[in-house]
Amino acid sequence: MAKNLTTRKEDYSKWYNELVVKADLAENSAVRGCMVIKPYGYAIWEKMQAQLDKMFKETGHQNAYFPLFVPKSLFEAEEKNAEGFAKECAIVTHYRLKNDPDNKGKLIVDPEAKLEEELVVRPTSEAIIWNTYKGWIQSYRDLPILVNQWANVVRWEMRTRLFLRTAEFLWQEGHTAHATKAEALAETEQMNDIYAEFAENFMAMPVIKGRKTESERFAGAEETYCIEAMMQDGKALQAGTSHFLGQNFAKAFDVKFATKEGSLDHVWATSWGVSTRLMGALIMTHSDDNGLVLPPNLAPIQVVIVPIYKGEEQLEQISVVANELAKELRGQGISVKYDDRDTQKPGWKFAQYELQGVPVRIAIGPKDLEKGSVELARRDTLSKEFVAQKDVVEKVKGLMIEIQENLHQKALTFRNEYITPVNDFESFKEVLKSKGGFISAHWDGTAETENKIKELTKATIRLIPFDSEKEEGTCVYTGKPSAGRVLFAKAY
Amino acid sequence: MAKNLTTRKEDYSKWYNELVVKADLAENSAVRGCMVIKPYGYAIWEKMQAQLDKMFKETGHQNAYFPLFVPKSLFEAEEKNAEGFAKECAIVTHYRLKNDPDNKGKLIVDPEAKLEEELVVRPTSEAIIWNTYKGWIQSYRDLPILVNQWANVVRWEMRTRLFLRTAEFLWQEGHTAHATKAEALAETEQMNDIYAEFAENFMAMPVIKGRKTESERFAGAEETYCIEAMMQDGKALQAGTSHFLGQNFAKAFDVKFATKEGSLDHVWATSWGVSTRLMGALIMTHSDDNGLVLPPNLAPIQVVIVPIYKGEEQLEQISVVANELAKELRGQGISVKYDDRDTQKPGWKFAQYELQGVPVRIAIGPKDLEKGSVELARRDTLSKEFVAQKDVVEKVKGLMIEIQENLHQKALTFRNEYITPVNDFESFKEVLKSKGGFISAHWDGTAETENKIKELTKATIRLIPFDSEKEEGTCVYTGKPSAGRVLFAKAY
């Protein structure tokens, strides 16, 4: 069906941009690099939030809220973190506008309302939070602190794309404080596992878990764990990160605690986050040339019912069946929309819900009334079948699971095909060019080689997988010894 | 019980500030005027959010997200709105920090990274939203738009107080677009009614509904409806507002739609919001000299169970009963915390949960095991009684309703005693001074008189109640004719 959507083959990037806008997920705003998340897109994000929030709470975390602004003097306290974010942050310098004396009806910044200290709009909240934790932590009894925040952050990116890279984005950031290194490391791993579980079971998106190389780590972290996914164009996408921060922030903000034994120690920290970037990952993992494809577990509308009718009387008859069906489905916890608007034709509605990725569409026409059936269409396979009305609820219940699994399986098969082991640099370049995807290769462990490969190919080490087998080998670029394979890819 | 809390009689304002901090609700941050909302405080806010969000969705609203920043040229487009907020807004002028060449390890604003156009951190989002709606609305088919946003906003207040007035605060802001004036007015009223319903049924806080005078209206509104509550110190608190914006923003941003009849019309607008200020209202409505008092409908912990024991063996026996009880209560949808920490004594725990306003406390000691009973304490009445273990669940279920009603009734009685009708200005001043509260008086309808009274007494017209009887009278200050009473008060 033609929806004037550029196909993925024609131009993947254009396809993505068009899809986000046409499926009513988000759009660019009047503010450079900032997006408007439209109601349909936001409803998907709310589903993500609800599930993640549940998983965080089940593992003992509580939500809190910290200020949007970070005074410059706090921002610069942890040097590496500051260095990592200084180049891309929005800075508040004044707190008042006044009437422009030369231009009636216009406003100018009031030069007399200059702040004594500039405020950085948070690009991440370690600084303001650790400055706060200093007041919360005196003894081991105050630990652990397991706090999460749902918030907006700002990073002044020069090249932005809806969801994937925006100047302002929404995210959650967990910030935990622990008495021991082991406990902090376990937390770092636990949260990375939670992200992986969420990606696999809710987004139906296969991910690989592992650690970042030193040069790809979060600024200020001693270790960054991550989950990486593979998009349909062969580019990788970092979908979540969990950082072991060591005692860096505790030292920068002088946060010590009295141990059980009575000594004073710096506190151990983690931070972890996922953002509205996941929306981009979700879209690019499953969608096709007809539009969005949503896994049932995150679809705001799981089933849409469209009446096919001529005249009021037919609509009334169909509505009796449709409303009863909707009610039964809702009773099973399935979200249903019955779209009986008379301002749009059925064909328009079909196209719209296909574009918006609604997993199951049910159409009911006069013939279905006669036969006691409905027409049921799956978005993932684009297949249609007639189902007896009495069987629809069971059928749909099964489909919610089946579609979820099918999408995951399809994405997994695709992803696995896009992991290519290579053993020499010519093959490396060749595979990267012809196919893309993850390239599994030996690396000598130096930042120098990593940078050189990046320079030559634009591929970076996405992660050192946790589950990679120990395998002696030689670096694909330098020939020096290597203890195991890492995954390279071009990435979003 | 002494918790080192200043009493309300000694110093109401100090009592409030201490309570907010000691009950772990919020604290001041390193950023002037911005607060940290601590996990316990945030958990109450989450309960408020969940309920309001449900009520918004039940009335057909959807959530969305719009940028944090408003370009100055958009900010100034609706003149009255701009004028109202220009004096108190944070302004982003630069997008990069760089190393301070004179001071190693320090950062300075990079003068080369100056924005072409300054960005205002949203104090409210009408401007950015109506600039967006321009692209969403072409025809009557696109209307109504019923959108809400949960967000942070910044108003550079000079005198701040935790929850009540902070430079950054959290809120929701609804922004709707309609084809007709009547529809927009109905929406304005509906949302004000929802706020009132929420305040009464969930916060157990009685409110009066009405409209603001012209000088107290939202900047850019043609009509502001509000709910006003009465605090224990005799000062009023505006708890929610709903604005009929007429066609002001549609005109400022040129948003027109094709009517069914084919003509072009400007769109009609409303906006409405409540904020973390409600936390302040909740605290000041119910709490006492022992600390916070929470209505069960908003309490993050509705029941706390504290074991009274000596030694491990006793704790184990008590825990069997406590865990079973907790499980049964949770099965009834009641949130329970079983606090068996051995790092704190029972007395400390009792004081802590009293301070934090947990509605019901259950203590179980060795004697209770023998007698098959528990000690049950109510936070609202500070009364205690022994209850047979087999009756606890039913008892607690009943108490959740009873305490909620009791708090509402108590607050209502208090509030009603604090509405004093007066008919002359001497009495006006006398009542305001000796008692405070709402003063119900005739007013001649002019801004001049309103301002004069404010100047002389610091009391403002809080609202013109919707349900006030028509009553001919003469203005309490000028003696000129008046058509009905309005409510004056000093206010937060």
Short mmCIF file of N, CA and C in Angstrom, two decimals, chain A residues 200-282:
data_model
loop_
_atom_site.label_atom_id
_atom_site.label_comp_id
_atom_site.label_asym_id
_atom_site.label_seq_id
_atom_site.Cartn_x
_atom_site.Cartn_y
_atom_site.Cartn_z
N GLU A 200 14.37 -6.95 25.45
CA GLU A 200 13.99 -8.23 24.84
C GLU A 200 12.49 -8.51 24.99
N ASN A 201 11.97 -8.34 26.20
CA ASN A 201 10.60 -8.79 26.48
C ASN A 201 9.53 -7.76 26.17
N PHE A 202 9.86 -6.50 26.18
CA PHE A 202 8.84 -5.49 25.90
C PHE A 202 9.02 -4.85 24.53
N MET A 203 10.26 -4.49 24.20
CA MET A 203 10.51 -3.91 22.89
C MET A 203 10.66 -4.99 21.81
N ALA A 204 10.75 -6.25 22.23
CA ALA A 204 11.00 -7.36 21.30
C ALA A 204 12.28 -7.10 20.50
N MET A 205 13.23 -6.47 21.16
CA MET A 205 14.47 -6.06 20.50
C MET A 205 15.66 -6.81 21.11
N PRO A 206 16.29 -7.67 20.33
CA PRO A 206 17.43 -8.41 20.86
C PRO A 206 18.59 -7.46 21.13
N VAL A 207 19.27 -7.67 22.24
CA VAL A 207 20.43 -6.83 22.55
C VAL A 207 21.59 -7.70 23.01
N ILE A 208 22.77 -7.15 22.87
CA ILE A 208 23.97 -7.82 23.37
C ILE A 208 24.46 -7.02 24.56
N LYS A 209 24.79 -7.74 25.63
CA LYS A 209 25.27 -7.09 26.84
C LYS A 209 26.80 -7.12 26.89
N GLY A 210 27.38 -6.07 27.37
CA GLY A 210 28.83 -6.08 27.49
C GLY A 210 29.34 -4.81 28.11
N ARG A 211 30.65 -4.59 27.98
CA ARG A 211 31.24 -3.39 28.55
C ARG A 211 31.85 -2.55 27.45
N LYS A 212 31.94 -1.25 27.71
CA LYS A 212 32.55 -0.34 26.75
C LYS A 212 34.07 -0.33 26.92
N THR A 213 34.76 0.03 25.89
CA THR A 213 36.20 0.29 26.01
C THR A 213 36.37 1.61 26.74
N GLU A 214 37.60 1.87 27.18
CA GLU A 214 37.85 3.08 27.96
C GLU A 214 37.43 4.35 27.20
N SER A 215 37.71 4.38 25.91
CA SER A 215 37.43 5.62 25.18
C SER A 215 35.94 5.83 24.91
N GLU A 216 35.15 4.78 25.06
CA GLU A 216 33.71 4.90 24.82
C GLU A 216 32.92 5.01 26.13
N ARG A 217 33.62 5.02 27.26
CA ARG A 217 32.95 5.09 28.54
C ARG A 217 32.29 6.45 28.81
N PHE A 218 31.32 6.42 29.67
CA PHE A 218 30.69 7.65 30.18
C PHE A 218 31.77 8.49 30.87
N ALA A 219 31.71 9.80 30.67
CA ALA A 219 32.71 10.70 31.24
C ALA A 219 32.62 10.71 32.77
N GLY A 220 33.64 10.16 33.40
CA GLY A 220 33.63 10.10 34.86
C GLY A 220 33.41 8.69 35.40
N ALA A 221 33.17 7.74 34.49
CA ALA A 221 32.92 6.36 34.92
C ALA A 221 34.21 5.56 34.90
N GLU A 222 34.26 4.51 35.74
CA GLU A 222 35.39 3.60 35.70
C GLU A 222 35.07 2.39 34.83
N GLU A 223 33.78 2.20 34.61
CA GLU A 223 33.33 1.06 33.81
C GLU A 223 31.94 1.42 33.29
N THR A 224 31.71 1.20 32.00
CA THR A 224 30.36 1.40 31.46
C THR A 224 29.89 0.10 30.86
N TYR A 225 28.79 -0.42 31.42
CA TYR A 225 28.13 -1.57 30.81
C TYR A 225 27.06 -1.04 29.86
N CYS A 226 26.72 -1.84 28.88
CA CYS A 226 25.73 -1.33 27.91
C CYS A 226 24.97 -2.47 27.27
N ILE A 227 23.87 -2.10 26.64
CA ILE A 227 23.19 -3.03 25.74
C ILE A 227 23.21 -2.40 24.36
N GLU A 228 23.55 -3.22 23.36
CA GLU A 228 23.64 -2.72 22.00
C GLU A 228 22.68 -3.51 21.10
N ALA A 229 21.98 -2.78 20.27
CA ALA A 229 21.03 -3.42 19.34
C ALA A 229 21.48 -3.16 17.90
N MET A 230 20.95 -3.94 16.98
CA MET A 230 21.29 -3.79 15.57
C MET A 230 20.07 -3.32 14.79
N MET A 231 20.23 -2.22 14.07
CA MET A 231 19.12 -1.70 13.30
C MET A 231 19.09 -2.32 11.90
N GLN A 232 17.98 -2.12 11.17
CA GLN A 232 17.80 -2.79 9.89
C GLN A 232 18.77 -2.33 8.81
N ASP A 233 19.42 -1.20 9.02
CA ASP A 233 20.38 -0.71 8.02
C ASP A 233 21.80 -1.14 8.35
N GLY A 234 21.95 -2.04 9.33
CA GLY A 234 23.29 -2.54 9.65
C GLY A 234 24.08 -1.64 10.58
N LYS A 235 23.43 -0.61 11.14
CA LYS A 235 24.10 0.23 12.12
C LYS A 235 23.66 -0.16 13.53
N ALA A 236 24.62 -0.10 14.44
CA ALA A 236 24.31 -0.45 15.83
C ALA A 236 23.72 0.75 16.56
N LEU A 237 22.98 0.45 17.61
CA LEU A 237 22.41 1.51 18.43
C LEU A 237 22.59 1.16 19.91
N GLN A 238 23.23 2.04 20.62
CA GLN A 238 23.40 1.87 22.07
C GLN A 238 22.06 2.19 22.73
N ALA A 239 21.48 1.18 23.38
CA ALA A 239 20.10 1.34 23.86
C ALA A 239 20.00 1.64 25.34
N GLY A 240 21.07 1.41 26.08
CA GLY A 240 21.05 1.70 27.51
C GLY A 240 22.44 1.54 28.06
N THR A 241 22.75 2.31 29.08
CA THR A 241 24.08 2.19 29.70
C THR A 241 23.95 2.22 31.22
N SER A 242 24.86 1.53 31.86
CA SER A 242 24.90 1.46 33.32
C SER A 242 26.36 1.63 33.72
N HIS A 243 26.60 2.65 34.55
CA HIS A 243 27.99 3.02 34.85
C HIS A 243 28.39 2.71 36.28
N PHE A 244 29.56 2.12 36.41
CA PHE A 244 30.21 2.00 37.71
C PHE A 244 31.12 3.21 37.84
N LEU A 245 30.80 4.09 38.80
CA LEU A 245 31.51 5.37 38.89
C LEU A 245 32.64 5.34 39.91
N GLY A 246 32.86 4.17 40.50
CA GLY A 246 33.91 4.09 41.52
C GLY A 246 33.65 5.07 42.64
N GLN A 247 34.71 5.72 43.09
CA GLN A 247 34.57 6.74 44.15
C GLN A 247 34.82 8.13 43.58
N ASN A 248 34.76 8.23 42.25
CA ASN A 248 35.10 9.52 41.62
C ASN A 248 34.23 10.67 42.09
N PHE A 249 32.91 10.45 42.09
CA PHE A 249 32.03 11.55 42.49
C PHE A 249 32.06 11.77 44.01
N ALA A 250 32.20 10.68 44.75
CA ALA A 250 32.30 10.82 46.20
C ALA A 250 33.53 11.65 46.56
N LYS A 251 34.61 11.45 45.83
CA LYS A 251 35.81 12.23 46.08
C LYS A 251 35.64 13.68 45.64
N ALA A 252 35.05 13.86 44.48
CA ALA A 252 34.87 15.23 43.98
C ALA A 252 33.96 16.04 44.90
N PHE A 253 32.99 15.38 45.53
CA PHE A 253 32.04 16.10 46.39
C PHE A 253 32.23 15.76 47.87
N ASP A 254 33.31 15.09 48.17
CA ASP A 254 33.68 14.80 49.55
C ASP A 254 32.55 14.07 50.31
N VAL A 255 32.09 12.98 49.75
CA VAL A 255 31.02 12.21 50.39
C VAL A 255 31.63 10.96 51.05
N LYS A 256 31.71 11.02 52.38
CA LYS A 256 32.28 9.91 53.14
C LYS A 256 31.24 9.35 54.10
N PHE A 257 31.45 8.10 54.50
CA PHE A 257 30.53 7.50 55.47
C PHE A 257 31.33 6.74 56.52
N ALA A 258 30.74 6.69 57.73
CA ALA A 258 31.35 5.90 58.79
C ALA A 258 31.01 4.44 58.57
N THR A 259 31.99 3.60 58.43
CA THR A 259 31.74 2.17 58.20
C THR A 259 31.31 1.52 59.51
N LYS A 260 30.84 0.27 59.40
CA LYS A 260 30.44 -0.48 60.59
C LYS A 260 31.60 -0.56 61.58
N GLU A 261 32.79 -0.61 61.04
CA GLU A 261 33.99 -0.76 61.87
C GLU A 261 34.47 0.58 62.42
N GLY A 262 33.82 1.68 61.96
CA GLY A 262 34.17 2.96 62.56
C GLY A 262 35.15 3.81 61.76
N SER A 263 35.62 3.30 60.64
CA SER A 263 36.51 4.13 59.81
C SER A 263 35.68 5.00 58.86
N LEU A 264 36.34 5.93 58.20
CA LEU A 264 35.65 6.80 57.24
C LEU A 264 36.06 6.42 55.82
N ASP A 265 35.08 6.20 54.96
CA ASP A 265 35.38 5.76 53.60
C ASP A 265 34.60 6.60 52.59
N HIS A 266 35.15 6.76 51.40
CA HIS A 266 34.36 7.38 50.33
C HIS A 266 33.30 6.40 49.84
N VAL A 267 32.19 6.93 49.42
CA VAL A 267 31.05 6.12 48.98
C VAL A 267 31.27 5.67 47.53
N TRP A 268 30.75 4.48 47.21
CA TRP A 268 30.83 3.94 45.84
C TRP A 268 29.55 4.26 45.09
N ALA A 269 29.68 4.53 43.80
CA ALA A 269 28.52 5.04 43.04
C ALA A 269 28.26 4.30 41.74
N THR A 270 26.99 4.34 41.36
CA THR A 270 26.62 3.92 40.00
C THR A 270 25.66 4.96 39.42
N SER A 271 25.56 4.99 38.11
CA SER A 271 24.44 5.70 37.48
C SER A 271 24.07 4.94 36.22
N TRP A 272 22.83 5.06 35.81
CA TRP A 272 22.34 4.27 34.68
C TRP A 272 21.13 4.96 34.07
N GLY A 273 21.02 4.83 32.75
CA GLY A 273 19.92 5.55 32.11
C GLY A 273 19.51 5.00 30.77
N VAL A 274 18.25 5.18 30.48
CA VAL A 274 17.74 5.01 29.11
C VAL A 274 16.88 6.23 28.80
N SER A 275 16.72 6.49 27.53
CA SER A 275 16.07 7.74 27.13
C SER A 275 15.05 7.53 26.03
N THR A 276 14.47 8.63 25.58
CA THR A 276 13.52 8.59 24.46
C THR A 276 14.19 8.08 23.18
N ARG A 277 15.52 7.96 23.20
CA ARG A 277 16.24 7.31 22.13
C ARG A 277 15.69 5.89 21.87
N LEU A 278 15.21 5.25 22.94
CA LEU A 278 14.63 3.92 22.78
C LEU A 278 13.48 3.93 21.78
N MET A 279 12.80 5.06 21.67
CA MET A 279 11.72 5.17 20.68
C MET A 279 12.30 4.97 19.28
N GLY A 280 13.43 5.60 19.03
CA GLY A 280 14.09 5.44 17.73
C GLY A 280 14.48 3.99 17.49
N ALA A 281 15.00 3.36 18.52
CA ALA A 281 15.42 1.96 18.41
C ALA A 281 14.22 1.06 18.12
N LEU A 282 13.12 1.32 18.82
CA LEU A 282 11.90 0.54 18.62
C LEU A 282 11.40 0.65 17.18
#
